[in-house]
PDB file of C-alpha atoms in Angstrom:
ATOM      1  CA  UNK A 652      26.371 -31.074 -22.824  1.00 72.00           C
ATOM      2  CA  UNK A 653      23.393 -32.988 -23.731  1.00 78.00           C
ATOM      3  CA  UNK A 654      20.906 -31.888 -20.971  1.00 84.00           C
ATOM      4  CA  UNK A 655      21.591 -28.246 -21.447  1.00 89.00           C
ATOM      5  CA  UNK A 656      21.224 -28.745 -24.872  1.00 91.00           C
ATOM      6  CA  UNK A 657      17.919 -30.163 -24.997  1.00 93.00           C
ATOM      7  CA  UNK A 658      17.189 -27.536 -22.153  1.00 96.00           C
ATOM      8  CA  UNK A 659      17.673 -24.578 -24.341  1.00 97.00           C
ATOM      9  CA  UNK A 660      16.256 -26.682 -27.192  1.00 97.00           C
ATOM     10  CA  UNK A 661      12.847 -26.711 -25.149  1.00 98.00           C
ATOM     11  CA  UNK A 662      13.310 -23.097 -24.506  1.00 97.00           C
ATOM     12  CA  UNK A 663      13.145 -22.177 -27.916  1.00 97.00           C
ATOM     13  CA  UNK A 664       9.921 -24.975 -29.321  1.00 97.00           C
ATOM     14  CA  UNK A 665       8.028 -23.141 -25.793  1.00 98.00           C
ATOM     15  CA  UNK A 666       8.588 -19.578 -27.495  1.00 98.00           C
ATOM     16  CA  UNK A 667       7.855 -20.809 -30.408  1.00 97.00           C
ATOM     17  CA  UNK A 668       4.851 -22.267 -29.596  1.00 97.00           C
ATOM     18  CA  UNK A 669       3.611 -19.046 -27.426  1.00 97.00           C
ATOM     19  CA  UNK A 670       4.291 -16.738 -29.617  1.00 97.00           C
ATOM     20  CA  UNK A 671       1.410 -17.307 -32.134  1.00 97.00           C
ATOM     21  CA  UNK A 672      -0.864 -18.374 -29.466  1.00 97.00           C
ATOM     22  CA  UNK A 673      -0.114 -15.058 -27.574  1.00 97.00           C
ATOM     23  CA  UNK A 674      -0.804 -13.192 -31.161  1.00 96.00           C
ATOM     24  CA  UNK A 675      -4.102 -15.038 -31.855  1.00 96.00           C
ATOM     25  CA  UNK A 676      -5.449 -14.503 -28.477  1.00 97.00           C
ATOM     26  CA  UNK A 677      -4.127 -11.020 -27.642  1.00 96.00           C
ATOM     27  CA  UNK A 678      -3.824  -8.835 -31.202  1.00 94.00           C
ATOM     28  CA  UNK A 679      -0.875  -7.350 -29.441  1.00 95.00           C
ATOM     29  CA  UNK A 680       2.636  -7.219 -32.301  1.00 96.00           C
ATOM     30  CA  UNK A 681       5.180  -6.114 -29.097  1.00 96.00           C
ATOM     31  CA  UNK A 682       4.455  -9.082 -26.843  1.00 96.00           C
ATOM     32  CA  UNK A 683       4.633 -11.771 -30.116  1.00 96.00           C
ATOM     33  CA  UNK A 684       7.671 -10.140 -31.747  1.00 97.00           C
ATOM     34  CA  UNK A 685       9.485 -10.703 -27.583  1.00 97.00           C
ATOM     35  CA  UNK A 686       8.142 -14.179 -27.353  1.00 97.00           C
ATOM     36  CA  UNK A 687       9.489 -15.385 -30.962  1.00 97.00           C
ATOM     37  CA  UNK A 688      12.524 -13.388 -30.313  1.00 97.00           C
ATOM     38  CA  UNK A 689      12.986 -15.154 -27.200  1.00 97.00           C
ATOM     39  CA  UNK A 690      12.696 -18.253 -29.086  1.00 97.00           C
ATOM     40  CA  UNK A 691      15.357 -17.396 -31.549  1.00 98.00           C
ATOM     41  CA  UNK A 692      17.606 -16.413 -28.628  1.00 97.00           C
ATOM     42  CA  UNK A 693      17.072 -20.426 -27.176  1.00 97.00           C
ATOM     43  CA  UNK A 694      17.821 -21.317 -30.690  1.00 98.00           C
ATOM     44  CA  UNK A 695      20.810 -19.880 -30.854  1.00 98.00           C
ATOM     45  CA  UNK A 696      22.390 -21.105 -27.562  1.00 97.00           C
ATOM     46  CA  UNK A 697      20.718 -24.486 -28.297  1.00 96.00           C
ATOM     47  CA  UNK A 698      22.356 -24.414 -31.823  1.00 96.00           C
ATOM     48  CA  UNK A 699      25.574 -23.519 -30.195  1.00 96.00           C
ATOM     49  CA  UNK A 700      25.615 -26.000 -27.612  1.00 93.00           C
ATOM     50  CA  UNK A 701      24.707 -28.708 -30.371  1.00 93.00           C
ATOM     51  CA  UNK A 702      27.589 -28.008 -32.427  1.00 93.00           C
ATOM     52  CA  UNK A 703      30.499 -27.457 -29.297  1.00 91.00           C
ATOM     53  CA  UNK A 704      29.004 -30.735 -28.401  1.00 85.00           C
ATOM     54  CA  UNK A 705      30.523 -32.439 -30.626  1.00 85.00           C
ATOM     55  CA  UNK A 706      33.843 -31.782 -30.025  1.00 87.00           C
ATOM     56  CA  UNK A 707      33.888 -32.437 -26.470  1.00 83.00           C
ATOM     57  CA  UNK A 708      34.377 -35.837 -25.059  1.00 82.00           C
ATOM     58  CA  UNK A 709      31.357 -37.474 -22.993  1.00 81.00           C
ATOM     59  CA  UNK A 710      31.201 -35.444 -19.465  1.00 83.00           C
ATOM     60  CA  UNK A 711      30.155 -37.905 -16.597  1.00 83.00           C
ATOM     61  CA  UNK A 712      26.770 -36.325 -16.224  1.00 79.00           C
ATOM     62  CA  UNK A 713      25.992 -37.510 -20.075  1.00 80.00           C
ATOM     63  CA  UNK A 714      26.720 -40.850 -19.159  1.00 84.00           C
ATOM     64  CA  UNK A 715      24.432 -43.353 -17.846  1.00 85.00           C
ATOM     65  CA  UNK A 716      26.539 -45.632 -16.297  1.00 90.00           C
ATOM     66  CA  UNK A 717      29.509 -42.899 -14.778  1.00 87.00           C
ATOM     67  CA  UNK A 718      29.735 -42.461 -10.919  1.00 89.00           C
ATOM     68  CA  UNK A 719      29.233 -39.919  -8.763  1.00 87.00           C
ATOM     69  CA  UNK A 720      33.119 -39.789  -7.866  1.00 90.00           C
ATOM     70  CA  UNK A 721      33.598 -38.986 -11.778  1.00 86.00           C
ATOM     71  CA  UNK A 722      32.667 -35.817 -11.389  1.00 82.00           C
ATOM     72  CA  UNK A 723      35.145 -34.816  -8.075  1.00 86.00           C
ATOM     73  CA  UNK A 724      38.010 -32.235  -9.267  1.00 83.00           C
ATOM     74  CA  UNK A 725      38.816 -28.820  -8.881  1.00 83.00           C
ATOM     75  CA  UNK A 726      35.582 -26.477 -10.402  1.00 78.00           C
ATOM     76  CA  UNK A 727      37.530 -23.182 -10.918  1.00 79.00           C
ATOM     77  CA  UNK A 728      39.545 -20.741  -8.791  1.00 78.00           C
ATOM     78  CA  UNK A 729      37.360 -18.395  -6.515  1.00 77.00           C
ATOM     79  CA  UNK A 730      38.925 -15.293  -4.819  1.00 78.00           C
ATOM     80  CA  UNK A 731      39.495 -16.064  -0.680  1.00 78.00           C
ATOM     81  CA  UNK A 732      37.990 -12.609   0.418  1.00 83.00           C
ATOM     82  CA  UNK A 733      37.345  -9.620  -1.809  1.00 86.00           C
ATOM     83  CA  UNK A 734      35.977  -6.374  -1.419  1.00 89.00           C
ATOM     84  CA  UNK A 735      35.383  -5.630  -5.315  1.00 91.00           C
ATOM     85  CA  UNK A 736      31.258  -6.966  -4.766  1.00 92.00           C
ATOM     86  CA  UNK A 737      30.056  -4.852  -2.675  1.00 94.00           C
ATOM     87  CA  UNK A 738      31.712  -1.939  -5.014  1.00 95.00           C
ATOM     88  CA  UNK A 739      30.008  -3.435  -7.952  1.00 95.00           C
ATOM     89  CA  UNK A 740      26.983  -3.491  -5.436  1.00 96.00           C
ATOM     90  CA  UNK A 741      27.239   0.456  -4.755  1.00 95.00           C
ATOM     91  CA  UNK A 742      27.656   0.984  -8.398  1.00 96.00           C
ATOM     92  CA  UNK A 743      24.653  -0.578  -9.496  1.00 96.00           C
ATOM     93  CA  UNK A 744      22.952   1.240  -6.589  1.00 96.00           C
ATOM     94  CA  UNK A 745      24.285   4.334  -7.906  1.00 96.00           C
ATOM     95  CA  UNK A 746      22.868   3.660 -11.291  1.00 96.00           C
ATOM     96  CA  UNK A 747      19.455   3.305 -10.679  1.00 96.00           C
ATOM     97  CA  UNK A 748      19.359   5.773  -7.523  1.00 96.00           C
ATOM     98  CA  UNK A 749      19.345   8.282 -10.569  1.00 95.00           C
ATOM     99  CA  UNK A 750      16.718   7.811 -12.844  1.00 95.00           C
ATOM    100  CA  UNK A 751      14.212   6.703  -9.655  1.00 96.00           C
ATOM    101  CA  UNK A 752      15.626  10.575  -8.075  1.00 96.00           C
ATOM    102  CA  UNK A 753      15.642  12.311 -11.509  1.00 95.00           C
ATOM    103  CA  UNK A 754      18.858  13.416 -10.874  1.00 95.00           C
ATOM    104  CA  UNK A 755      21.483  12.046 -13.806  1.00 95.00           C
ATOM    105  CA  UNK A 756      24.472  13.058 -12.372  1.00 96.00           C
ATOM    106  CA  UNK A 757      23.818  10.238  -9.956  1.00 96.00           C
ATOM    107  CA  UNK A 758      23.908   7.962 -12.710  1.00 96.00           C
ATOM    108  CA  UNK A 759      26.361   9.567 -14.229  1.00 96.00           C
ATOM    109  CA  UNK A 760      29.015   9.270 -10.598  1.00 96.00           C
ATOM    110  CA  UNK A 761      27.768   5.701 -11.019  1.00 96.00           C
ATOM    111  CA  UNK A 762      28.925   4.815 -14.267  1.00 96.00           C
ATOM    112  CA  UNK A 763      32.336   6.353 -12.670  1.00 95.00           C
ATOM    113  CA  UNK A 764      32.189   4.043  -9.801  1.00 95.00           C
ATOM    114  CA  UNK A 765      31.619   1.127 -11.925  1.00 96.00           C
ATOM    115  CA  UNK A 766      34.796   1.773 -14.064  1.00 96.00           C
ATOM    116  CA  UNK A 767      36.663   2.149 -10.895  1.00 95.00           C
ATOM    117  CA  UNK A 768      35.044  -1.046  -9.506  1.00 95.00           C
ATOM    118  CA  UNK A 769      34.736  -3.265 -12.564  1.00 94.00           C
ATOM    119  CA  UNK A 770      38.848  -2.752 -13.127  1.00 94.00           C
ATOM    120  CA  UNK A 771      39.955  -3.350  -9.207  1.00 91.00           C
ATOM    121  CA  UNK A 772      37.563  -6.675  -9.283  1.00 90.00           C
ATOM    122  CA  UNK A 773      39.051  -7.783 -12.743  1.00 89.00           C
ATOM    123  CA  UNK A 774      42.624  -6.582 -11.920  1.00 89.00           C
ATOM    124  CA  UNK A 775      42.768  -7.832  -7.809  1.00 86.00           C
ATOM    125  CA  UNK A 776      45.108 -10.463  -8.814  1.00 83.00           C
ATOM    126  CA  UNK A 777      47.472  -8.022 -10.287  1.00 83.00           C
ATOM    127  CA  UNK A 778      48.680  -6.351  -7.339  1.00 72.00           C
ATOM    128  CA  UNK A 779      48.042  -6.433  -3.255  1.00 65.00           C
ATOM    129  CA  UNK A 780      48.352  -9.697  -1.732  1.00 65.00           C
ATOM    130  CA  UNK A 781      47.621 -12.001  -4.261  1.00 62.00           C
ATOM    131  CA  UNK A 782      50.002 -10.617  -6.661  1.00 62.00           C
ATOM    132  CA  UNK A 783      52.216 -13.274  -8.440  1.00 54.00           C
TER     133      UNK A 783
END
């Protein structure tokens, strides 16, 4: 966890840094407030990823001298075919197609579709043919 956590450590010493050059150059409170905010948000996942560091045992991509074969394994469980995305697709479509129409009821059937389409894609393992 070392390289992301000197990655998000960056992060946050860049915002840091930009902020008060953006302020001292610019005059402008909305852009300085995002930046430092932006650095506090690095912080925190930098801060977080320090401390969970700690408790985890040396991955082979922190190591200098581990192999490439190290690293071989199983990376997670990914559905075989699924037709939940492009649902989640058409709902996001939905939810924009609204306010860029002026019409809210669009946005409104969208925010139906998405409760529809967010439980079948988190619940497709539940029933159908990959039920256990």
């Amino acid at each position: 966890m070392k390289p992301e956590k000197y990655t998000f450590w960056f992060i946050a010493g860049f915002f840091w840094v930009v902020a008060p050059v953006y302020w001292f150059m610019s005059r402008e409170i909305a852009g300085t407030f995002v930046l430092g905010f932006a650095g506090l948000l690095g912080a925190m996942i930098a801060g977080y990823l320090t401390l969970t560091a700690r408790t985890f045992d040396a991955r082979p991509e922190d190591r200098r001298e581990a192999e490439v074969v190290e690293g071989a394994g199983e990376y997670g469980f990914f559905a075989p075919q699924s037709i939940w995305p492009f649902f989640a697709a058409l709902t996001v479509t939905l939810i924009f197609l609204g306010p860029a129409l002026h019409q809210p009821w669009i946005t409104l059937m969208g925010m139906g579709v998405g409760i529809w389409s967010a439980s079948g894609w988190i619940l497709q393992f539940y029933r159908g043919d990959y039920k256990h």
